[in-house]
XYZ file of C-alpha atoms in Angstrom:
405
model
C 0.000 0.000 0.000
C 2.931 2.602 0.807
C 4.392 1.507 -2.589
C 1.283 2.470 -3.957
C 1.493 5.632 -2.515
C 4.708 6.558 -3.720
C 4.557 5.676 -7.057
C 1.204 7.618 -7.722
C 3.158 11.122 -5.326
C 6.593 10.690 -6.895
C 5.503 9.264 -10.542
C 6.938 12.311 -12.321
C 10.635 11.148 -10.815
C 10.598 8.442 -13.879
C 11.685 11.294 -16.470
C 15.357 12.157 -16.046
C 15.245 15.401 -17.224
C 12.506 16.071 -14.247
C 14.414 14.323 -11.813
C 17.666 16.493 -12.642
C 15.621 19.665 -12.916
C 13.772 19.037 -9.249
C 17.429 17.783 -8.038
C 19.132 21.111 -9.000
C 16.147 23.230 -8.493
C 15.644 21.978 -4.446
C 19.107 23.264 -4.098
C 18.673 26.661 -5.090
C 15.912 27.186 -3.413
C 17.021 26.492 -0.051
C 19.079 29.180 -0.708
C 16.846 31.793 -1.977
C 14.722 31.099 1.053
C 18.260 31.318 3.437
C 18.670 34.909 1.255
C 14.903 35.996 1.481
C 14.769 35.476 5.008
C 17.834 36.945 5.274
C 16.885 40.475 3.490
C 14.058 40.637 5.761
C 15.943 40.639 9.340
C 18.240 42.831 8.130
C 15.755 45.209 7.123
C 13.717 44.956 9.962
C 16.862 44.776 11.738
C 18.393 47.945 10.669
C 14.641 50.234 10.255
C 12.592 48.476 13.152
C 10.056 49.244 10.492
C 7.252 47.140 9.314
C 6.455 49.938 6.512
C 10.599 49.018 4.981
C 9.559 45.529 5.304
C 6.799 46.438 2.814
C 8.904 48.368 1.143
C 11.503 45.777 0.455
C 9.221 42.994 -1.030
C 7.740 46.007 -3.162
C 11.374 46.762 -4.601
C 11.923 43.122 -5.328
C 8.531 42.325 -6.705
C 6.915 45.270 -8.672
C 9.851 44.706 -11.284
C 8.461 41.073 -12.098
C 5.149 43.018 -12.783
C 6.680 45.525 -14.770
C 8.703 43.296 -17.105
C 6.461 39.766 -16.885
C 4.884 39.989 -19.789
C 8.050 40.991 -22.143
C 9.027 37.511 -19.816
C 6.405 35.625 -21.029
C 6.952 36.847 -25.027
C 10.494 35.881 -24.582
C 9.166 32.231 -23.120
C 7.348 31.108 -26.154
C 9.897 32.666 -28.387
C 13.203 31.199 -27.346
C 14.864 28.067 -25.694
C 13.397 27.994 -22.089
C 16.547 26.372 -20.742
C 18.636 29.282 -22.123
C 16.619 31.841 -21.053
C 17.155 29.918 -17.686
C 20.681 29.612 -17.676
C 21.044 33.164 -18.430
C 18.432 34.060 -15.170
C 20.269 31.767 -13.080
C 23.447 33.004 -13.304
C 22.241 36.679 -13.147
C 20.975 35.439 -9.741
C 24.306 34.046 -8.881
C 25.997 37.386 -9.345
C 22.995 39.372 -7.779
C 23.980 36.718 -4.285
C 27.573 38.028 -4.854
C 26.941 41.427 -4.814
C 24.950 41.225 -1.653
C 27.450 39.068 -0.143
C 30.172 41.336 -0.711
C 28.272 44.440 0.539
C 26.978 42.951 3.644
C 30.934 41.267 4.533
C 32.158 44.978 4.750
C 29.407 45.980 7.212
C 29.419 49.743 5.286
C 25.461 48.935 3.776
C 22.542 50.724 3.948
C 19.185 49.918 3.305
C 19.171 51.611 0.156
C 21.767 49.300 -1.265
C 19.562 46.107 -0.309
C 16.977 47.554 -1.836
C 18.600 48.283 -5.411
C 20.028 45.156 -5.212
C 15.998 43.575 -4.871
C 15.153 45.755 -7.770
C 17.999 43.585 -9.852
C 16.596 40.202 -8.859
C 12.861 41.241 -8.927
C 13.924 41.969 -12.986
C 15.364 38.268 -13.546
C 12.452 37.168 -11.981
C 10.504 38.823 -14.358
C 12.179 36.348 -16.957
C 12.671 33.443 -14.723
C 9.257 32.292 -13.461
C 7.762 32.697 -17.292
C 10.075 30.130 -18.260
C 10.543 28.006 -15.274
C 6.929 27.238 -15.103
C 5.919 25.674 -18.531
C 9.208 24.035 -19.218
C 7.474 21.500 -16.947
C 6.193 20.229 -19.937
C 9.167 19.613 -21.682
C 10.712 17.630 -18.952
C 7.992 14.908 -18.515
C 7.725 12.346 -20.371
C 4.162 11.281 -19.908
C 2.004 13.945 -19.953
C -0.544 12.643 -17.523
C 2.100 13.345 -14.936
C 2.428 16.666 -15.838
C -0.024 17.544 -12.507
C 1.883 15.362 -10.262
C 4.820 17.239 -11.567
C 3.513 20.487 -10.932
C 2.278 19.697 -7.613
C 5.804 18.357 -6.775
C 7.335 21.758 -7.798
C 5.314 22.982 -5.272
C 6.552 20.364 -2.221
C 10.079 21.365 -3.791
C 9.809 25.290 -3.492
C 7.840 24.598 0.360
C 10.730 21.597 1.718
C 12.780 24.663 0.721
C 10.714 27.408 2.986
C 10.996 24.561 5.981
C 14.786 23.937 5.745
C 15.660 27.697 4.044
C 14.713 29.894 6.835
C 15.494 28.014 9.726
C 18.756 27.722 8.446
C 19.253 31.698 7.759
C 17.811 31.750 11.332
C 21.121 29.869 12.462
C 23.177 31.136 10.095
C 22.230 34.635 10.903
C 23.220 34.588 14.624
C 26.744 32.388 14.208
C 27.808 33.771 10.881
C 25.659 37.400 9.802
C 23.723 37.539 6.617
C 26.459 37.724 4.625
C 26.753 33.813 4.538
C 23.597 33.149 3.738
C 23.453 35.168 0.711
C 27.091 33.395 -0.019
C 25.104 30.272 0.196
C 22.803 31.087 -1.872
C 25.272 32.183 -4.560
C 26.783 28.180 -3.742
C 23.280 26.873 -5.118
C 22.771 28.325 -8.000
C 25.561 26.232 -9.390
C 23.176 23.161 -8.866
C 20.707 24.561 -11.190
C 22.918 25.857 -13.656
C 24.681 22.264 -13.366
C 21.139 20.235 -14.156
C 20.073 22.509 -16.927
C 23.105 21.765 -18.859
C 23.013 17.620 -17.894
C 19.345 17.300 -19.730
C 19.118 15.911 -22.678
C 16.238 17.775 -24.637
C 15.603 17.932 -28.501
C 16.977 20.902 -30.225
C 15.068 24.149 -29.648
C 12.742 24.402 -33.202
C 12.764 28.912 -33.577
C 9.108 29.830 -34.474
C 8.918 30.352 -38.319
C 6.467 33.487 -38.138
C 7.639 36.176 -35.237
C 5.056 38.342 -34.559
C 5.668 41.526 -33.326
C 5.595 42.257 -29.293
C 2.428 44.026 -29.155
C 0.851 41.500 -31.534
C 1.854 38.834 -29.110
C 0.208 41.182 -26.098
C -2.588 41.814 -27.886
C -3.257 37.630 -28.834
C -2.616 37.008 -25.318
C -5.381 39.022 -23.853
C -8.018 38.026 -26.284
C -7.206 34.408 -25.479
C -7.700 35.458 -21.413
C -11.388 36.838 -23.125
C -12.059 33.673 -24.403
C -11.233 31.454 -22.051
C -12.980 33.014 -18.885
C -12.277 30.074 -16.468
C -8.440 31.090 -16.674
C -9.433 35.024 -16.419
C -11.393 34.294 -13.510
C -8.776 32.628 -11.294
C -6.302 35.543 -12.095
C -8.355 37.497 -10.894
C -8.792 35.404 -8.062
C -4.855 35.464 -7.655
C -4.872 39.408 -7.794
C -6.951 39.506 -4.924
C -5.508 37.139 -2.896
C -1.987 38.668 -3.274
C -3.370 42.152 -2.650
C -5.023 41.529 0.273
C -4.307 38.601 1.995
C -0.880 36.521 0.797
C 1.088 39.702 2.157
C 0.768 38.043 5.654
C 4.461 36.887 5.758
C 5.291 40.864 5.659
C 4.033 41.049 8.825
C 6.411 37.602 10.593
C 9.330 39.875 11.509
C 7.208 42.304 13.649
C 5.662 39.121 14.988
C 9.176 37.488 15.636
C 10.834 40.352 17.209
C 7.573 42.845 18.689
C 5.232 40.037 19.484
C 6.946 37.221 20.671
C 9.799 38.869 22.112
C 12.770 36.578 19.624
C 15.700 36.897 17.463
C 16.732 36.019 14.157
C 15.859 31.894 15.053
C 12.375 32.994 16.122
C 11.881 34.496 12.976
C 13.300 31.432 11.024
C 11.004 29.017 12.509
C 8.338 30.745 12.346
C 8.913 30.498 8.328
C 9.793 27.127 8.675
C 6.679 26.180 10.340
C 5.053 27.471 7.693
C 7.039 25.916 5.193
C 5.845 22.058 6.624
C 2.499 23.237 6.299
C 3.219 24.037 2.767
C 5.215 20.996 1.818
C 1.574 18.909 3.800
C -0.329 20.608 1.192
C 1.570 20.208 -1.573
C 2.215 16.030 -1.282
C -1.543 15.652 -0.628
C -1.548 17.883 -4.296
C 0.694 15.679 -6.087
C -1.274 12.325 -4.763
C -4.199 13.571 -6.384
C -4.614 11.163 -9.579
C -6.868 13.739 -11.288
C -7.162 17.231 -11.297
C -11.125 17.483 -11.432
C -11.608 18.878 -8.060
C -8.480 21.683 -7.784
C -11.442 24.318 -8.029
C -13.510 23.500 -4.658
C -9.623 22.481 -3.206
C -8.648 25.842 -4.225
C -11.499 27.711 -2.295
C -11.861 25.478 0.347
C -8.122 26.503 1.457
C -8.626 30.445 0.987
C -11.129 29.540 4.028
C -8.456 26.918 6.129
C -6.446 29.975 5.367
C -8.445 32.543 6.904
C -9.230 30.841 9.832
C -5.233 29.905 10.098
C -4.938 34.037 9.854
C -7.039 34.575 12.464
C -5.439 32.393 14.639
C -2.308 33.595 14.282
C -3.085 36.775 15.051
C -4.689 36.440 18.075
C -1.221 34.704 19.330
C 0.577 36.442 22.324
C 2.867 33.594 22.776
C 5.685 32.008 20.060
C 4.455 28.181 21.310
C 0.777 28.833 20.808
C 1.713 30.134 17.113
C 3.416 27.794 15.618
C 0.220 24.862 14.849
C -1.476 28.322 13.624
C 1.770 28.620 11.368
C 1.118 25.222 10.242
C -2.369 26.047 8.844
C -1.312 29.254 7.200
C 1.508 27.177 5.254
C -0.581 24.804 3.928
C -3.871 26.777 3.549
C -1.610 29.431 1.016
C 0.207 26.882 -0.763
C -2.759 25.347 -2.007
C -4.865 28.125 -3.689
C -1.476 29.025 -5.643
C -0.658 25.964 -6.751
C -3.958 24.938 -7.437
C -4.538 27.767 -9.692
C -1.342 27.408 -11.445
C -2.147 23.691 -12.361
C -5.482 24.317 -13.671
C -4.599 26.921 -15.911
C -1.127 25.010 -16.897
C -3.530 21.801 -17.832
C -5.719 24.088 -19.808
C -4.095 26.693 -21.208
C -2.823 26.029 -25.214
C 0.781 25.066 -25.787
C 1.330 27.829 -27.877
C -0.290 30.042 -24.853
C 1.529 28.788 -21.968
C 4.569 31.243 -21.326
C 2.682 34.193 -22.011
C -0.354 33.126 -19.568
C 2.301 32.460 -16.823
C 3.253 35.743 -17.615
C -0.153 36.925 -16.531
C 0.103 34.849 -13.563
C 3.323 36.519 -12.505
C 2.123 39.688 -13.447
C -1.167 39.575 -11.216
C 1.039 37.981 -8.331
C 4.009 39.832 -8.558
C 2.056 43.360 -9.180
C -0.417 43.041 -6.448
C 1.697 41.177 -3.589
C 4.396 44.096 -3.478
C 1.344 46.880 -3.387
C -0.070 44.754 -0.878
C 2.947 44.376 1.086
C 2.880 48.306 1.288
C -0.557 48.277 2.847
C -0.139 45.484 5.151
C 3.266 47.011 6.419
C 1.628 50.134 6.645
C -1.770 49.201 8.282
C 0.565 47.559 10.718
C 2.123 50.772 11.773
C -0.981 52.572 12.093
C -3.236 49.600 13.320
C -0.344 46.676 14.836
C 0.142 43.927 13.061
C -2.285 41.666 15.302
C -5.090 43.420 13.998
C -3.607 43.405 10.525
C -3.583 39.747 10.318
C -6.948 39.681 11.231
C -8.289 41.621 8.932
C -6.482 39.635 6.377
C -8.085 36.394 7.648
C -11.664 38.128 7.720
C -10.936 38.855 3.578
C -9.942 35.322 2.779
C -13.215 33.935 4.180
C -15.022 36.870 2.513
C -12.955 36.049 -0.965
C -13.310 32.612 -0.822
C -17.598 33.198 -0.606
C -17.404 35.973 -3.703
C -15.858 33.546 -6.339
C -17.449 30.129 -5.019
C -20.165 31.875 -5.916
C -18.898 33.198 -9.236
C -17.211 30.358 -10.027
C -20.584 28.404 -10.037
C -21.658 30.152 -12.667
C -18.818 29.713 -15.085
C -18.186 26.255 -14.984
């Protein structure tokens, strides 16, 4: 019966070029979740401010909604594992550079947030391609959902391991190690990409012209109003609600009265709630029922929000933290499946493109309001509110989503 198990979770492991690509890809993550954590203490750290906190994930993010869609035109245009290698090592260096600043102890918060600008702009190109070259890797294409779903368990193993590690790292070594680390694992991605064995890149014969490709892209959103519908979804959720995690310093340092480990397992906690939701995702043989999954977690997630914020003690948080990683995971991942599975081939990187653009535009704006609600308001009653809109969100498009499918 375990065997059973494993071979319907981990079925997508029988195509190399997956297995190499979730191999080097686990790495790197670990890292960017040592780095990530690693930005935010030091921010908070340096500002006591929860509006910089906001500010930071705006500097970092609002440049993958600036330049996603010029991503996503450059995805279904050229190779996908070029366009990666050239990302990832961009990455590398941006790791460098913050290394280097941070070993001299001369930065300011300025410099950490230029340097968030840079990597928010490779994102930009990154995620576009990242995302649908999924398809290229597996072999089978009815494990392309498992796949998916394990991309997810990869990116939240990452947020358990990741942050408690910066936590560590951050009160033996300072934050310039962990962003040295991070530099480290890159080299496993950049490694796997060039170890796969994929067919040679065929150019498209016709290139349109960039606006042609924008405009094509939006009617295709118009005509395919399940897909339009859960971007929208996504822009609300990362407006309003999925800015949370802004708030985890304040919590960390204000609330519970920790340091940098607080902080990091805190995130971590939320990271095995994420990794829970994704393996119950990728043991799912079909993906009929992702659309009541997806809005039955924006309400687990809620409740998880409200929770949390009614914690006055680091113990009592942490099975709240739990909730809140695997209630957010879900509705993301969820999403992205469903509209990967149904989106044409010839569609794909410019509709991730939206994806990233409604995330990655509305979580950085969000992370401005929740960072500066908190200021005004605390973050306690921040949180709340945030849980009282993902049980109000979650009613809105059940009921709109009746209607469409």
């Amino acid at each position: 019966m375990i065997q059973a198990v494993k071979s319907n979770a981990f079925r997508a492991f029988r195509s190399r070029n997956y297995a190499l690509f979730f191999c080097g890809q686990s790495i790197s993550q670990i890292g960017t979740w040592m780095q990530r954590t690693a930005v935010s203490w030091v921010v908070y750290s340096i500002s006591h401010s929860a509006y910089m906190l906001g500010l930071a994930v705006f500097m970092q993010q609002f440049p993958s909604f600036l330049f996603s869609l010029l991503g996503g035109i450059a995805s279904d245009r050229y190779s996908r594992r070029k366009i990666l290698l050239i990302t990832q090592t961009a990455s590398l260096v941006q790791s460098l550079m913050l290394t280097i600043l941070t070993l001299t102890n001369h930065y300011q918060i300025w410099q950490i947030l230029s340097l968030s600008v840079v990597l928010g702009i490779v994102n930009a190109f990154d995620t576009p391609a990242r995302q649908p070259m999924v398809h290229e890797l597996v072999r089978d294409k009815e494990d392309i959902t498992n796949a998916l779903a394990l991309n997810s368990a990869m990116v939240n193993l990452a947020r358990l391991i990741g942050p408690a590690l910066s936590g560590i790292v951050l009160q033996a070594y300072g934050a310039h190690t962990c962003f040295a680390l991070n530099a480290v694992s890159f080299l496993a991605v950049i490694g796997s990409l060039l170890l796969m064995k994929l067919p040679p890149f065929v150019t498209p014969l016709h290139k349109k012209k960039a606006l042609t490709e924008l405009s094509e892209g939006f009617v295709y959103l118009r005509e395919t109003p399940r897909i339009g519908i859960i971007i929208v979804l996504i822009m609300c959720m990362g407006f309003l609600v999925l800015p949370y995690d802004t708030l985890m310093p304040v919590f960390a340092k204000a609330i519970f009265h920790g340091n940098a480990r607080t902080f990091g397992y805190i995130a971590s906690a939320i990271g095995l709630g994420s990794i829970t939701g994704s393996l119950f995702l990728a043991s799912l043989k079909k993906s009929g029922h992702l659309m009541r999954i997806l809005l039955v977690s924006i309400v687990i997630l809620g409740i998880g929000l409200i929770g949390f914020s009614r914690c006055t003690s680091f113990y009592a948080a942490i099975p709240f933290a739990v909730i809140i990683g695997v209630a957010s995971l879900v509705p993301m991942t969820a999403s992205i499946t469903i509209i990967q599975v149904e989106a044409a081939a010839h569609m794909r990187g410019r509709v991730m493109s939206y994806i990233a653009m409604a995330y990655f535009g509305m979580l950085p704006l969000g992370s401005l309001l929740a960072g500066t609600a908190s200021q005004k308001i605390s973050a306690p009653t921040t949180m709340l509110i945030q849980g009282g809109i993902a049980l109000v969100t979650a009613f809105i498009f059940s009921n709109y989503l009746k209607t469409k499918q």
